[in-house]
mmCIF file of C-alpha atoms and ligand atoms in Angstrom:
data_model
loop_
_atom_site.group_PDB
_atom_site.id
_atom_site.type_symbol
_atom_site.label_atom_id
_atom_site.label_comp_id
_atom_site.label_asym_id
_atom_site.label_seq_id
_atom_site.Cartn_x
_atom_site.Cartn_y
_atom_site.Cartn_z
ATOM 1 C CA MET A 1 0.020 0.001 -0.138
ATOM 2 C CA THR A 2 1.075 3.602 -0.822
ATOM 3 C CA ARG A 3 -0.383 6.962 0.243
ATOM 4 C CA TYR A 4 -1.701 6.939 -3.469
ATOM 5 C CA ASP A 5 -3.862 3.963 -3.418
ATOM 6 C CA VAL A 6 -7.272 5.447 -3.814
ATOM 7 C CA THR A 7 -7.303 4.914 -7.476
ATOM 8 C CA MET A 8 -10.434 2.691 -7.068
ATOM 9 C CA THR A 9 -13.226 4.893 -8.333
ATOM 10 C CA ASN A 10 -16.813 4.729 -8.583
ATOM 11 C CA THR A 11 -16.492 3.462 -12.153
ATOM 12 C CA THR A 12 -15.454 0.193 -10.938
ATOM 13 C CA ILE A 13 -18.836 -0.440 -9.166
ATOM 14 C CA ASN A 14 -20.179 -3.310 -10.676
ATOM 15 C CA SER A 15 -23.167 -2.627 -12.355
ATOM 16 C CA THR A 16 -24.848 -6.013 -12.088
ATOM 17 C CA LEU A 17 -25.254 -5.720 -8.255
ATOM 18 C CA PRO A 18 -28.624 -5.033 -7.013
ATOM 19 C CA GLN A 19 -29.374 -1.265 -6.441
ATOM 20 C CA GLN A 20 -29.199 -1.513 -2.823
ATOM 21 C CA LEU A 21 -25.427 -2.829 -2.857
ATOM 22 C CA GLN A 22 -24.155 -0.503 -5.356
ATOM 23 C CA ALA A 23 -25.277 2.584 -3.028
ATOM 24 C CA LEU A 24 -23.262 0.925 -0.575
ATOM 25 C CA GLN A 25 -19.756 1.670 -2.085
ATOM 26 C CA GLY A 26 -17.334 4.401 -1.501
ATOM 27 C CA ASN A 27 -13.549 5.327 -1.069
ATOM 28 C CA TRP A 28 -12.872 5.794 2.403
ATOM 29 C CA SER A 29 -8.902 6.976 3.625
ATOM 30 C CA PHE A 30 -8.249 8.130 7.181
ATOM 31 C CA PRO A 31 -4.468 7.824 7.388
ATOM 32 C CA THR A 32 -3.041 10.987 8.997
ATOM 33 C CA ALA A 33 -0.569 10.492 12.062
ATOM 34 C CA ILE A 34 -1.469 13.075 14.531
ATOM 35 C CA SER A 35 0.553 13.828 17.624
ATOM 36 C CA PHE A 36 -2.348 15.481 20.126
ATOM 37 C CA GLY A 37 -2.040 16.885 23.298
ATOM 38 C CA VAL A 38 -0.870 20.110 25.214
ATOM 39 C CA GLY A 39 2.897 20.260 24.900
ATOM 40 C CA THR A 40 3.005 18.412 21.752
ATOM 41 C CA ILE A 41 4.565 21.183 20.091
ATOM 42 C CA ARG A 42 8.124 20.556 21.558
ATOM 43 C CA GLN A 43 8.168 17.256 19.163
ATOM 44 C CA LEU A 44 8.661 19.365 16.172
ATOM 45 C CA PRO A 45 12.304 19.324 15.711
ATOM 46 C CA ALA A 46 11.996 15.523 16.156
ATOM 47 C CA ALA A 47 9.265 15.245 13.827
ATOM 48 C CA CYS A 48 11.167 17.123 11.205
ATOM 49 C CA ARG A 49 13.941 14.504 11.356
ATOM 50 C CA GLU A 50 11.707 11.729 11.394
ATOM 51 C CA GLU A 51 10.146 12.865 7.791
ATOM 52 C CA GLY A 52 13.616 13.503 6.448
ATOM 53 C CA ILE A 53 13.642 17.440 6.872
ATOM 54 C CA ASN A 54 16.684 19.060 7.562
ATOM 55 C CA LYS A 55 15.909 22.479 5.971
ATOM 56 C CA PRO A 56 12.100 23.262 6.344
ATOM 57 C CA LEU A 57 10.220 26.526 5.355
ATOM 58 C CA LEU A 58 7.892 27.622 7.649
ATOM 59 C CA VAL A 59 4.641 28.818 6.198
ATOM 60 C CA THR A 60 2.337 31.052 8.235
ATOM 61 C CA ASP A 61 0.385 34.201 7.948
ATOM 62 C CA ALA A 62 2.023 37.595 8.744
ATOM 63 C CA GLY A 63 -0.301 37.891 11.995
ATOM 64 C CA LEU A 64 0.899 34.655 13.426
ATOM 65 C CA ALA A 65 4.655 35.729 12.006
ATOM 66 C CA ARG A 66 4.615 38.451 14.546
ATOM 67 C CA LEU A 67 3.805 36.138 17.668
ATOM 68 C CA ASP A 68 6.713 35.225 19.980
ATOM 69 C CA PHE A 69 6.101 31.765 19.807
ATOM 70 C CA VAL A 70 6.555 31.412 16.182
ATOM 71 C CA THR A 71 10.257 33.070 16.771
ATOM 72 C CA GLU A 72 10.632 30.697 19.486
ATOM 73 C CA LEU A 73 9.745 27.545 17.056
ATOM 74 C CA ILE A 74 12.358 28.729 14.589
ATOM 75 C CA ASP A 75 14.860 29.437 17.410
ATOM 76 C CA ASN A 76 14.213 25.680 18.807
ATOM 77 C CA ASN A 77 14.652 24.083 15.344
ATOM 78 C CA GLN A 78 17.839 26.309 14.674
ATOM 79 C CA GLN A 79 19.186 24.864 18.119
ATOM 80 C CA ALA A 80 18.361 21.125 16.825
ATOM 81 C CA GLY A 81 20.452 21.965 13.576
ATOM 82 C CA LEU A 82 17.294 22.611 11.482
ATOM 83 C CA GLU A 83 18.231 25.517 9.459
ATOM 84 C CA THR A 84 14.471 27.258 9.153
ATOM 85 C CA SER A 85 13.224 29.931 7.227
ATOM 86 C CA LEU A 86 9.874 31.900 7.196
ATOM 87 C CA PHE A 87 7.545 32.794 4.658
ATOM 88 C CA CYS A 88 4.286 34.768 5.675
ATOM 89 C CA ASP A 89 3.108 36.340 2.359
ATOM 90 C CA VAL A 90 -0.174 34.512 2.767
ATOM 91 C CA LYS A 91 -3.537 36.455 2.434
ATOM 92 C CA PRO A 92 -6.838 35.131 4.741
ATOM 93 C CA ASN A 93 -7.971 33.942 1.531
ATOM 94 C CA PRO A 94 -4.912 32.649 0.141
ATOM 95 C CA THR A 95 -4.458 33.153 -3.661
ATOM 96 C CA GLY A 96 -2.426 31.506 -6.822
ATOM 97 C CA GLY A 97 0.241 34.370 -6.106
ATOM 98 C CA ASN A 98 0.738 33.622 -2.628
ATOM 99 C CA VAL A 99 1.426 29.872 -3.770
ATOM 100 C CA GLU A 100 3.785 31.044 -6.328
ATOM 101 C CA ALA A 101 5.720 33.173 -3.888
ATOM 102 C CA GLY A 102 6.102 30.515 -1.515
ATOM 103 C CA VAL A 103 7.350 27.998 -4.189
ATOM 104 C CA GLN A 104 9.846 30.533 -5.001
ATOM 105 C CA ALA A 105 11.000 30.914 -1.336
ATOM 106 C CA TYR A 106 11.238 27.212 -1.175
ATOM 107 C CA GLN A 107 13.417 26.741 -3.964
ATOM 108 C CA GLN A 108 15.411 29.905 -3.405
ATOM 109 C CA GLY A 109 16.317 28.424 0.201
ATOM 110 C CA GLN A 110 16.948 25.119 -1.225
ATOM 111 C CA HIS A 111 14.420 23.693 1.483
ATOM 112 C CA ASP A 112 13.725 20.116 1.754
ATOM 113 C CA GLY A 113 10.311 19.880 3.553
ATOM 114 C CA VAL A 114 7.689 22.387 4.797
ATOM 115 C CA ILE A 115 6.038 23.274 8.118
ATOM 116 C CA ALA A 116 2.397 24.521 8.109
ATOM 117 C CA LEU A 117 1.500 26.588 10.755
ATOM 118 C CA GLY A 118 -1.895 28.575 11.392
ATOM 119 C CA GLY A 119 -5.239 28.382 10.453
ATOM 120 C CA GLY A 120 -6.829 27.154 7.432
ATOM 121 C CA SER A 121 -5.597 29.827 5.232
ATOM 122 C CA ALA A 122 -1.909 29.356 6.316
ATOM 123 C CA LEU A 123 -2.515 25.691 6.124
ATOM 124 C CA ASP A 124 -3.925 25.504 2.665
ATOM 125 C CA ALA A 125 -1.221 27.791 1.355
ATOM 126 C CA ALA A 126 1.371 25.594 2.630
ATOM 127 C CA LYS A 127 -0.011 22.409 1.115
ATOM 128 C CA ALA A 128 -0.257 23.757 -2.199
ATOM 129 C CA ILE A 129 3.319 25.219 -2.008
ATOM 130 C CA ALA A 130 4.411 21.600 -0.706
ATOM 131 C CA LEU A 131 2.581 20.146 -3.714
ATOM 132 C CA MET A 132 3.720 22.903 -6.417
ATOM 133 C CA VAL A 133 7.480 22.841 -5.378
ATOM 134 C CA GLY A 134 7.728 19.997 -8.050
ATOM 135 C CA GLN A 135 5.425 19.988 -10.686
ATOM 136 C CA ASP A 136 5.718 21.081 -14.119
ATOM 137 C CA ARG A 137 1.715 22.006 -14.642
ATOM 138 C CA PRO A 138 0.232 25.130 -13.322
ATOM 139 C CA MET A 139 -1.752 24.535 -10.320
ATOM 140 C CA TRP A 140 -4.805 25.207 -11.748
ATOM 141 C CA ASP A 141 -4.456 21.896 -13.712
ATOM 142 C CA PHE A 142 -4.932 20.396 -10.431
ATOM 143 C CA GLU A 143 -8.490 21.534 -9.625
ATOM 144 C CA ASP A 144 -10.347 19.191 -8.011
ATOM 145 C CA VAL A 145 -12.184 18.086 -10.890
ATOM 146 C CA GLY A 146 -12.746 14.479 -12.278
ATOM 147 C CA ASP A 147 -9.429 12.730 -12.065
ATOM 148 C CA ASN A 148 -7.012 15.910 -12.892
ATOM 149 C CA TRP A 149 -5.110 14.754 -9.566
ATOM 150 C CA LEU A 150 -3.713 12.012 -11.692
ATOM 151 C CA ARG A 151 -1.601 14.847 -13.361
ATOM 152 C CA VAL A 152 0.146 15.273 -10.227
ATOM 153 C CA ASN A 153 3.869 14.093 -10.146
ATOM 154 C CA PRO A 154 3.419 12.621 -6.556
ATOM 155 C CA ASP A 155 7.383 12.306 -6.147
ATOM 156 C CA GLY A 156 7.635 16.263 -6.736
ATOM 157 C CA ILE A 157 5.435 16.832 -3.494
ATOM 158 C CA ALA A 158 7.635 18.108 -0.510
ATOM 159 C CA PRO A 159 6.913 16.346 2.997
ATOM 160 C CA LEU A 160 4.957 18.317 5.278
ATOM 161 C CA ILE A 161 4.157 18.835 8.957
ATOM 162 C CA ALA A 162 0.951 20.469 9.776
ATOM 163 C CA ILE A 163 0.388 22.588 12.960
ATOM 164 C CA PRO A 164 -3.049 23.853 13.282
ATOM 165 C CA THR A 165 -3.714 27.159 15.624
ATOM 166 C CA THR A 166 -7.664 27.410 14.971
ATOM 167 C CA ALA A 167 -10.007 24.401 15.704
ATOM 168 C CA GLY A 168 -12.180 25.110 12.484
ATOM 169 C CA THR A 169 -11.088 23.981 8.894
ATOM 170 C CA GLY A 170 -9.110 20.647 9.627
ATOM 171 C CA SER A 171 -6.862 21.605 6.842
ATOM 172 C CA GLU A 172 -4.379 19.602 8.424
ATOM 173 C CA VAL A 173 -6.016 16.411 8.054
ATOM 174 C CA GLY A 174 -7.453 17.209 4.355
ATOM 175 C CA ARG A 175 -5.849 16.350 1.097
ATOM 176 C CA ALA A 176 -7.030 19.737 -0.669
ATOM 177 C CA SER A 177 -6.399 23.300 -0.420
ATOM 178 C CA VAL A 178 -8.635 26.247 -1.421
ATOM 179 C CA ILE A 179 -6.843 28.638 -3.236
ATOM 180 C CA VAL A 180 -8.288 31.772 -4.822
ATOM 181 C CA ASP A 181 -7.846 32.141 -8.668
ATOM 182 C CA GLU A 182 -7.353 36.063 -8.645
ATOM 183 C CA ALA A 183 -7.860 36.379 -12.358
ATOM 184 C CA ARG A 184 -11.405 34.171 -12.354
ATOM 185 C CA GLN A 185 -12.384 35.565 -8.947
ATOM 186 C CA ARG A 186 -13.174 32.073 -8.129
ATOM 187 C CA LYS A 187 -12.226 29.913 -5.127
ATOM 188 C CA ILE A 188 -10.517 26.852 -6.414
ATOM 189 C CA ILE A 189 -10.123 23.461 -4.670
ATOM 190 C CA ILE A 190 -6.740 21.724 -5.273
ATOM 191 C CA PHE A 191 -6.633 18.086 -4.759
ATOM 192 C CA HIS A 192 -4.408 15.149 -4.467
ATOM 193 C CA PRO A 193 -3.831 12.331 -1.893
ATOM 194 C CA GLY A 194 -0.491 13.292 -1.302
ATOM 195 C CA MET A 195 -1.480 16.535 -0.045
ATOM 196 C CA LEU A 196 -2.306 14.964 3.248
ATOM 197 C CA ALA A 197 0.237 16.144 5.749
ATOM 198 C CA ASN A 198 3.251 13.449 6.861
ATOM 199 C CA ARG A 199 2.393 14.425 10.639
ATOM 200 C CA VAL A 200 0.147 16.690 12.313
ATOM 201 C CA ILE A 201 1.096 18.142 15.800
ATOM 202 C CA ALA A 202 -2.145 19.171 16.960
ATOM 203 C CA ASP A 203 -1.236 21.226 20.446
ATOM 204 C CA PRO A 204 -4.466 22.866 21.887
ATOM 205 C CA ALA A 205 -2.340 25.157 23.711
ATOM 206 C CA LEU A 206 -1.487 27.198 20.441
ATOM 207 C CA THR A 207 -5.057 27.679 20.078
ATOM 208 C CA THR A 208 -5.489 29.756 23.373
ATOM 209 C CA GLY A 209 -4.626 33.187 21.647
ATOM 210 C CA LEU A 210 -7.484 32.875 19.157
ATOM 211 C CA PRO A 211 -9.781 35.591 19.631
ATOM 212 C CA ALA A 212 -13.334 35.122 20.592
ATOM 213 C CA GLN A 213 -14.751 35.977 17.200
ATOM 214 C CA LEU A 214 -12.638 33.962 15.524
ATOM 215 C CA THR A 215 -13.340 30.879 18.005
ATOM 216 C CA ALA A 216 -16.891 31.186 17.242
ATOM 217 C CA ALA A 217 -16.297 31.431 13.459
ATOM 218 C CA THR A 218 -13.877 28.678 13.342
ATOM 219 C CA GLY A 219 -15.970 26.485 15.657
ATOM 220 C CA MET A 220 -18.886 27.032 13.668
ATOM 221 C CA ASP A 221 -17.243 26.140 10.539
ATOM 222 C CA ALA A 222 -16.056 22.764 12.118
ATOM 223 C CA PHE A 223 -19.794 22.179 13.246
ATOM 224 C CA VAL A 224 -21.242 22.822 9.523
ATOM 225 C CA HIS A 225 -18.251 20.474 8.156
ATOM 226 C CA SER A 226 -19.857 17.816 10.578
ATOM 227 C CA LEU A 227 -23.270 18.821 9.797
ATOM 228 C CA GLU A 228 -23.116 18.774 5.939
ATOM 229 C CA ALA A 229 -20.989 15.597 6.138
ATOM 230 C CA TYR A 230 -23.760 14.215 7.796
ATOM 231 C CA CYS A 231 -26.545 15.015 5.793
ATOM 232 C CA ALA A 232 -24.507 14.635 2.431
ATOM 233 C CA THR A 233 -25.627 11.936 -0.086
ATOM 234 C CA GLY A 234 -23.398 8.984 -0.423
ATOM 235 C CA PHE A 235 -22.272 6.135 1.973
ATOM 236 C CA HIS A 236 -19.952 6.565 4.655
ATOM 237 C CA PRO A 237 -20.941 5.220 8.007
ATOM 238 C CA MET A 238 -17.423 6.254 9.276
ATOM 239 C CA ALA A 239 -17.727 9.642 8.443
ATOM 240 C CA ASP A 240 -21.347 9.773 9.593
ATOM 241 C CA GLY A 241 -20.057 8.216 13.169
ATOM 242 C CA ILE A 242 -17.100 10.966 13.376
ATOM 243 C CA ALA A 243 -19.435 13.676 12.391
ATOM 244 C CA LEU A 244 -22.123 12.751 14.991
ATOM 245 C CA GLN A 245 -19.336 12.803 17.835
ATOM 246 C CA ALA A 246 -17.651 16.076 16.425
ATOM 247 C CA MET A 247 -20.881 17.566 16.807
ATOM 248 C CA THR A 248 -21.590 16.455 20.149
ATOM 249 C CA LEU A 249 -18.070 17.999 21.447
ATOM 250 C CA ILE A 250 -18.651 21.162 19.485
ATOM 251 C CA SER A 251 -22.075 21.688 20.884
ATOM 252 C CA LYS A 252 -20.468 21.050 24.452
ATOM 253 C CA TRP A 253 -17.240 22.824 24.254
ATOM 254 C CA LEU A 254 -17.807 25.570 21.786
ATOM 255 C CA PRO A 255 -19.444 28.132 23.996
ATOM 256 C CA LEU A 256 -17.041 27.469 26.608
ATOM 257 C CA ALA A 257 -13.947 27.970 24.296
ATOM 258 C CA PHE A 258 -15.424 31.290 23.356
ATOM 259 C CA SER A 259 -16.207 32.539 26.902
ATOM 260 C CA GLU A 260 -13.036 31.115 28.324
ATOM 261 C CA GLY A 261 -10.423 31.541 25.565
ATOM 262 C CA ASP A 262 -7.520 29.695 28.055
ATOM 263 C CA ASN A 263 -9.666 26.699 29.128
ATOM 264 C CA LEU A 264 -7.337 23.757 27.601
ATOM 265 C CA GLU A 265 -9.837 21.363 28.003
ATOM 266 C CA ALA A 266 -12.548 23.148 25.718
ATOM 267 C CA ARG A 267 -9.630 23.899 23.299
ATOM 268 C CA SER A 268 -8.509 20.264 23.536
ATOM 269 C CA HIS A 269 -12.303 19.144 22.526
ATOM 270 C CA MET A 270 -12.889 21.805 19.799
ATOM 271 C CA LEU A 271 -9.224 20.829 18.347
ATOM 272 C CA ALA A 272 -10.370 17.058 18.148
ATOM 273 C CA ALA A 273 -13.565 18.128 16.934
ATOM 274 C CA SER A 274 -12.441 20.178 14.096
ATOM 275 C CA MET A 275 -10.103 17.384 12.716
ATOM 276 C CA MET A 276 -13.040 14.938 13.015
ATOM 277 C CA GLY A 277 -15.275 17.472 11.005
ATOM 278 C CA ALA A 278 -12.621 17.737 8.215
ATOM 279 C CA VAL A 279 -12.057 13.748 8.192
ATOM 280 C CA ALA A 280 -15.870 13.588 7.998
ATOM 281 C CA PHE A 281 -16.382 15.536 5.162
ATOM 282 C CA GLN A 282 -14.349 13.320 2.712
ATOM 283 C CA LYS A 283 -18.068 12.205 2.253
ATOM 284 C CA GLY A 284 -19.109 15.472 1.187
ATOM 285 C CA LEU A 285 -20.200 18.997 1.852
ATOM 286 C CA GLY A 286 -23.474 20.822 0.781
ATOM 287 C CA ALA A 287 -25.143 24.089 -0.024
ATOM 288 C CA VAL A 288 -23.722 25.861 2.700
ATOM 289 C CA HIS A 289 -20.417 25.633 1.756
ATOM 290 C CA ALA A 290 -21.361 25.702 -1.980
ATOM 291 C CA LEU A 291 -22.659 29.342 -0.967
ATOM 292 C CA ALA A 292 -19.716 30.479 1.442
ATOM 293 C CA HIS A 293 -16.960 29.751 -1.171
ATOM 294 C CA PRO A 294 -18.391 32.479 -4.011
ATOM 295 C CA LEU A 295 -18.936 34.669 -1.061
ATOM 296 C CA GLY A 296 -15.459 34.299 0.329
ATOM 297 C CA ALA A 297 -13.993 34.961 -3.199
ATOM 298 C CA LEU A 298 -16.109 37.971 -3.919
ATOM 299 C CA TYR A 299 -16.124 39.620 -0.416
ATOM 300 C CA ASP A 300 -13.055 38.233 1.482
ATOM 301 C CA LYS A 301 -15.087 37.654 4.199
ATOM 302 C CA HIS A 302 -14.489 34.704 6.983
ATOM 303 C CA HIS A 303 -15.441 31.280 5.612
ATOM 304 C CA GLY A 304 -16.714 30.221 8.920
ATOM 305 C CA LEU A 305 -18.580 33.224 9.636
ATOM 306 C CA LEU A 306 -20.372 32.840 6.157
ATOM 307 C CA ASN A 307 -20.984 29.254 6.720
ATOM 308 C CA ALA A 308 -22.864 30.182 10.275
ATOM 309 C CA ILE A 309 -24.781 32.981 8.716
ATOM 310 C CA VAL A 310 -25.666 30.813 5.739
ATOM 311 C CA LEU A 311 -26.484 27.692 7.802
ATOM 312 C CA PRO A 312 -30.123 27.835 9.005
ATOM 313 C CA TYR A 313 -31.545 29.243 5.625
ATOM 314 C CA VAL A 314 -30.078 26.231 3.656
ATOM 315 C CA LEU A 315 -31.306 23.874 6.391
ATOM 316 C CA GLN A 316 -34.682 25.178 5.931
ATOM 317 C CA HIS A 317 -34.468 24.598 2.194
ATOM 318 C CA ASN A 318 -33.199 21.389 2.380
ATOM 319 C CA ARG A 319 -35.805 20.151 5.175
ATOM 320 C CA PRO A 320 -37.773 17.674 3.338
ATOM 321 C CA ALA A 321 -34.639 15.597 2.638
ATOM 322 C CA ILE A 322 -32.716 16.145 5.980
ATOM 323 C CA GLU A 323 -35.645 16.222 8.282
ATOM 324 C CA ASP A 324 -34.944 12.670 9.858
ATOM 325 C CA LYS A 325 -31.383 13.275 10.019
ATOM 326 C CA LEU A 326 -31.783 16.392 11.992
ATOM 327 C CA ILE A 327 -34.036 14.757 14.266
ATOM 328 C CA HIS A 328 -31.522 12.081 15.023
ATOM 329 C CA ILE A 329 -28.854 14.751 15.441
ATOM 330 C CA ALA A 330 -31.239 16.332 17.908
ATOM 331 C CA ARG A 331 -31.357 13.143 19.971
ATOM 332 C CA VAL A 332 -27.842 12.382 19.832
ATOM 333 C CA LEU A 333 -27.072 16.046 21.160
ATOM 334 C CA GLU A 334 -29.765 15.397 24.083
ATOM 335 C CA LEU A 335 -31.366 18.557 22.941
ATOM 336 C CA ASP A 336 -35.045 19.096 24.961
ATOM 337 C CA ASP A 337 -36.943 19.666 21.956
ATOM 338 C CA VAL A 338 -36.183 16.399 19.504
ATOM 339 C CA SER A 339 -37.637 18.094 16.175
ATOM 340 C CA PHE A 340 -36.679 19.711 12.924
ATOM 341 C CA GLU A 341 -37.430 22.949 15.003
ATOM 342 C CA GLY A 342 -36.177 22.223 17.847
ATOM 343 C CA PHE A 343 -32.814 21.586 16.209
ATOM 344 C CA LEU A 344 -33.336 25.118 14.092
ATOM 345 C CA ARG A 345 -34.162 26.970 16.936
ATOM 346 C CA TRP A 346 -30.936 25.537 19.474
ATOM 347 C CA ILE A 347 -28.744 26.382 16.285
ATOM 348 C CA LEU A 348 -30.231 29.870 16.099
ATOM 349 C CA GLN A 349 -29.618 30.388 20.165
ATOM 350 C CA LEU A 350 -25.981 28.632 19.674
ATOM 351 C CA ARG A 351 -25.349 31.290 16.963
ATOM 352 C CA GLN A 352 -26.669 34.204 18.873
ATOM 353 C CA SER A 353 -24.334 33.321 22.185
ATOM 354 C CA LEU A 354 -21.813 33.136 19.570
ATOM 355 C CA GLN A 355 -22.559 36.992 18.797
ATOM 356 C CA ILE A 356 -22.865 35.805 15.037
ATOM 357 C CA PRO A 357 -25.095 37.967 12.939
ATOM 358 C CA ASP A 358 -28.496 36.655 11.779
ATOM 359 C CA ASP A 359 -27.776 38.022 7.901
ATOM 360 C CA LEU A 360 -25.242 38.989 5.432
ATOM 361 C CA GLN A 361 -26.206 42.396 5.292
ATOM 362 C CA SER A 362 -25.003 42.953 8.761
ATOM 363 C CA ILE A 363 -21.456 41.866 7.356
ATOM 364 C CA ASP A 364 -21.948 44.440 4.265
ATOM 365 C CA ILE A 365 -22.845 41.806 1.972
ATOM 366 C CA ASN A 366 -25.822 43.391 -0.271
ATOM 367 C CA THR A 367 -27.641 41.527 -3.207
ATOM 368 C CA GLU A 368 -26.256 43.062 -6.115
ATOM 369 C CA GLN A 369 -24.110 40.289 -7.495
ATOM 370 C CA SER A 370 -27.125 37.925 -6.537
ATOM 371 C CA GLU A 371 -26.905 36.263 -9.892
ATOM 372 C CA LEU A 372 -23.461 35.660 -10.431
ATOM 373 C CA ILE A 373 -23.343 34.433 -6.833
ATOM 374 C CA GLY A 374 -26.249 31.679 -7.573
ATOM 375 C CA GLU A 375 -24.141 30.688 -10.836
ATOM 376 C CA MET A 376 -20.962 29.986 -8.788
ATOM 377 C CA ALA A 377 -22.606 28.486 -6.003
ATOM 378 C CA SER A 378 -24.383 25.949 -8.547
ATOM 379 C CA GLN A 379 -20.940 24.949 -10.159
ATOM 380 C CA ASP A 380 -19.413 24.778 -6.880
ATOM 381 C CA PRO A 381 -17.864 21.101 -6.084
ATOM 382 C CA SER A 382 -19.648 21.046 -2.508
ATOM 383 C CA ALA A 383 -23.078 21.715 -4.511
ATOM 384 C CA ALA A 384 -22.921 17.969 -5.609
ATOM 385 C CA ASP A 385 -23.404 16.383 -2.396
ATOM 386 C CA ASN A 386 -26.197 18.563 -1.232
ATOM 387 C CA PRO A 387 -29.249 16.275 -0.063
ATOM 388 C CA VAL A 388 -31.340 18.622 -2.604
ATOM 389 C CA VAL A 389 -30.366 19.798 -6.057
ATOM 390 C CA LEU A 390 -30.565 23.634 -6.518
ATOM 391 C CA SER A 391 -30.517 25.627 -9.870
ATOM 392 C CA ALA A 392 -28.364 28.721 -9.886
ATOM 393 C CA GLN A 393 -31.854 30.357 -9.646
ATOM 394 C CA GLN A 394 -32.387 28.981 -6.375
ATOM 395 C CA TYR A 395 -29.105 29.596 -5.069
ATOM 396 C CA SER A 396 -29.589 33.123 -6.117
ATOM 397 C CA ALA A 397 -33.122 33.197 -4.286
ATOM 398 C CA LEU A 398 -31.753 31.267 -1.207
ATOM 399 C CA PHE A 399 -28.477 33.710 -1.009
ATOM 400 C CA GLU A 400 -30.967 36.776 -1.311
ATOM 401 C CA ILE A 401 -32.982 35.192 1.614
ATOM 402 C CA ALA A 402 -29.753 35.159 3.777
ATOM 403 C CA ALA A 403 -28.481 38.460 2.836
ATOM 404 C CA LYS A 404 -31.861 39.988 3.904
ATOM 405 C CA GLY A 405 -32.316 37.668 6.877
ATOM 406 C CA HIS A 406 -35.916 36.503 7.764
ATOM 407 C CA THR A 407 -37.431 35.278 10.689
ATOM 408 C CA ILE A 408 -36.769 31.552 11.215
ATOM 409 C CA GLY A 409 -38.164 28.944 13.519
HETATM 410 ZN ZN1 LIG B 501 -15.460 25.018 5.544
#
């Protein structure tokens, strides 16, 4: 077995099988090695050595690069004989230009591996840089469409150690990066199984510095990953189980991580849950992400915040297809009101307690580009997994409802 043994596609399904058995097929992959726990960051120099990295490029964002602990990490590495350089030219929604600049820094510094440190933006940029340091084709050729990923030269991918500093995207356990193509103003998903980190160091202490608003937005992103994965079409009972447990953890610990940022117990559970959400969404996502992606590309707003605002409107739209599943989630979360309405009300209360606004106009998104957003959402890869198929017009209409807001529940 190699890391790339995921070539079995659904086209290999035996079409002579009875329909109920044809539905029970999928490609499952959960192989990331994770060192989890407070203090595990101290394992970084040893982890570099184990992965054969002697001259790492540390990729992070400019905000984190200014913090003392990043300087300390680099000093520790230098003391261990690992010549480490810093690259921090990464936008909140990382761009193709950021990745190109990172590849250049990697090659000029003759690095032999990448340390990805940060939230989703820095991790996604770093994973794309590690992918692109040894490829001949432009990155957009590896957009997650069909079997484009087979165009990648897997031997050209640099080894990567991922260190999350937020509990949300779970990008540290994912095999894809979301990168903005500035020319087309689109968020593009770049995918290859070899983009999976060789090692994850998940130290909850690194997430205590996250401000409350970002804790809320990233935590809601993790929740939406789990919820959309659980409701997505497709057969993946392992992902379903992981998604349910992630939602249980988030429902219990996100409010505490939000109100008590230094609570390491809450931060630990949230960091675990965010990775679980990302593992679960191998199964798929849905219309919340299909809308959040174009909104992020066009308005440069926080991804988790967009998801959290759009979520209840999408749930209402999807209701006929997901009501039973939401009732089950309500039961698992031990909500007082085990019903669709009860679940929706609980989401609204959670959102309010995290000071997340009810509509998109509250974060300066108006309906001017409604048609374009509907078009982009309907073409977003996440749209394919939504339990209800929406046309571009339906996405536009849904977006307008989320923009203006209306009373729910
Ligand atoms: Zn997300």
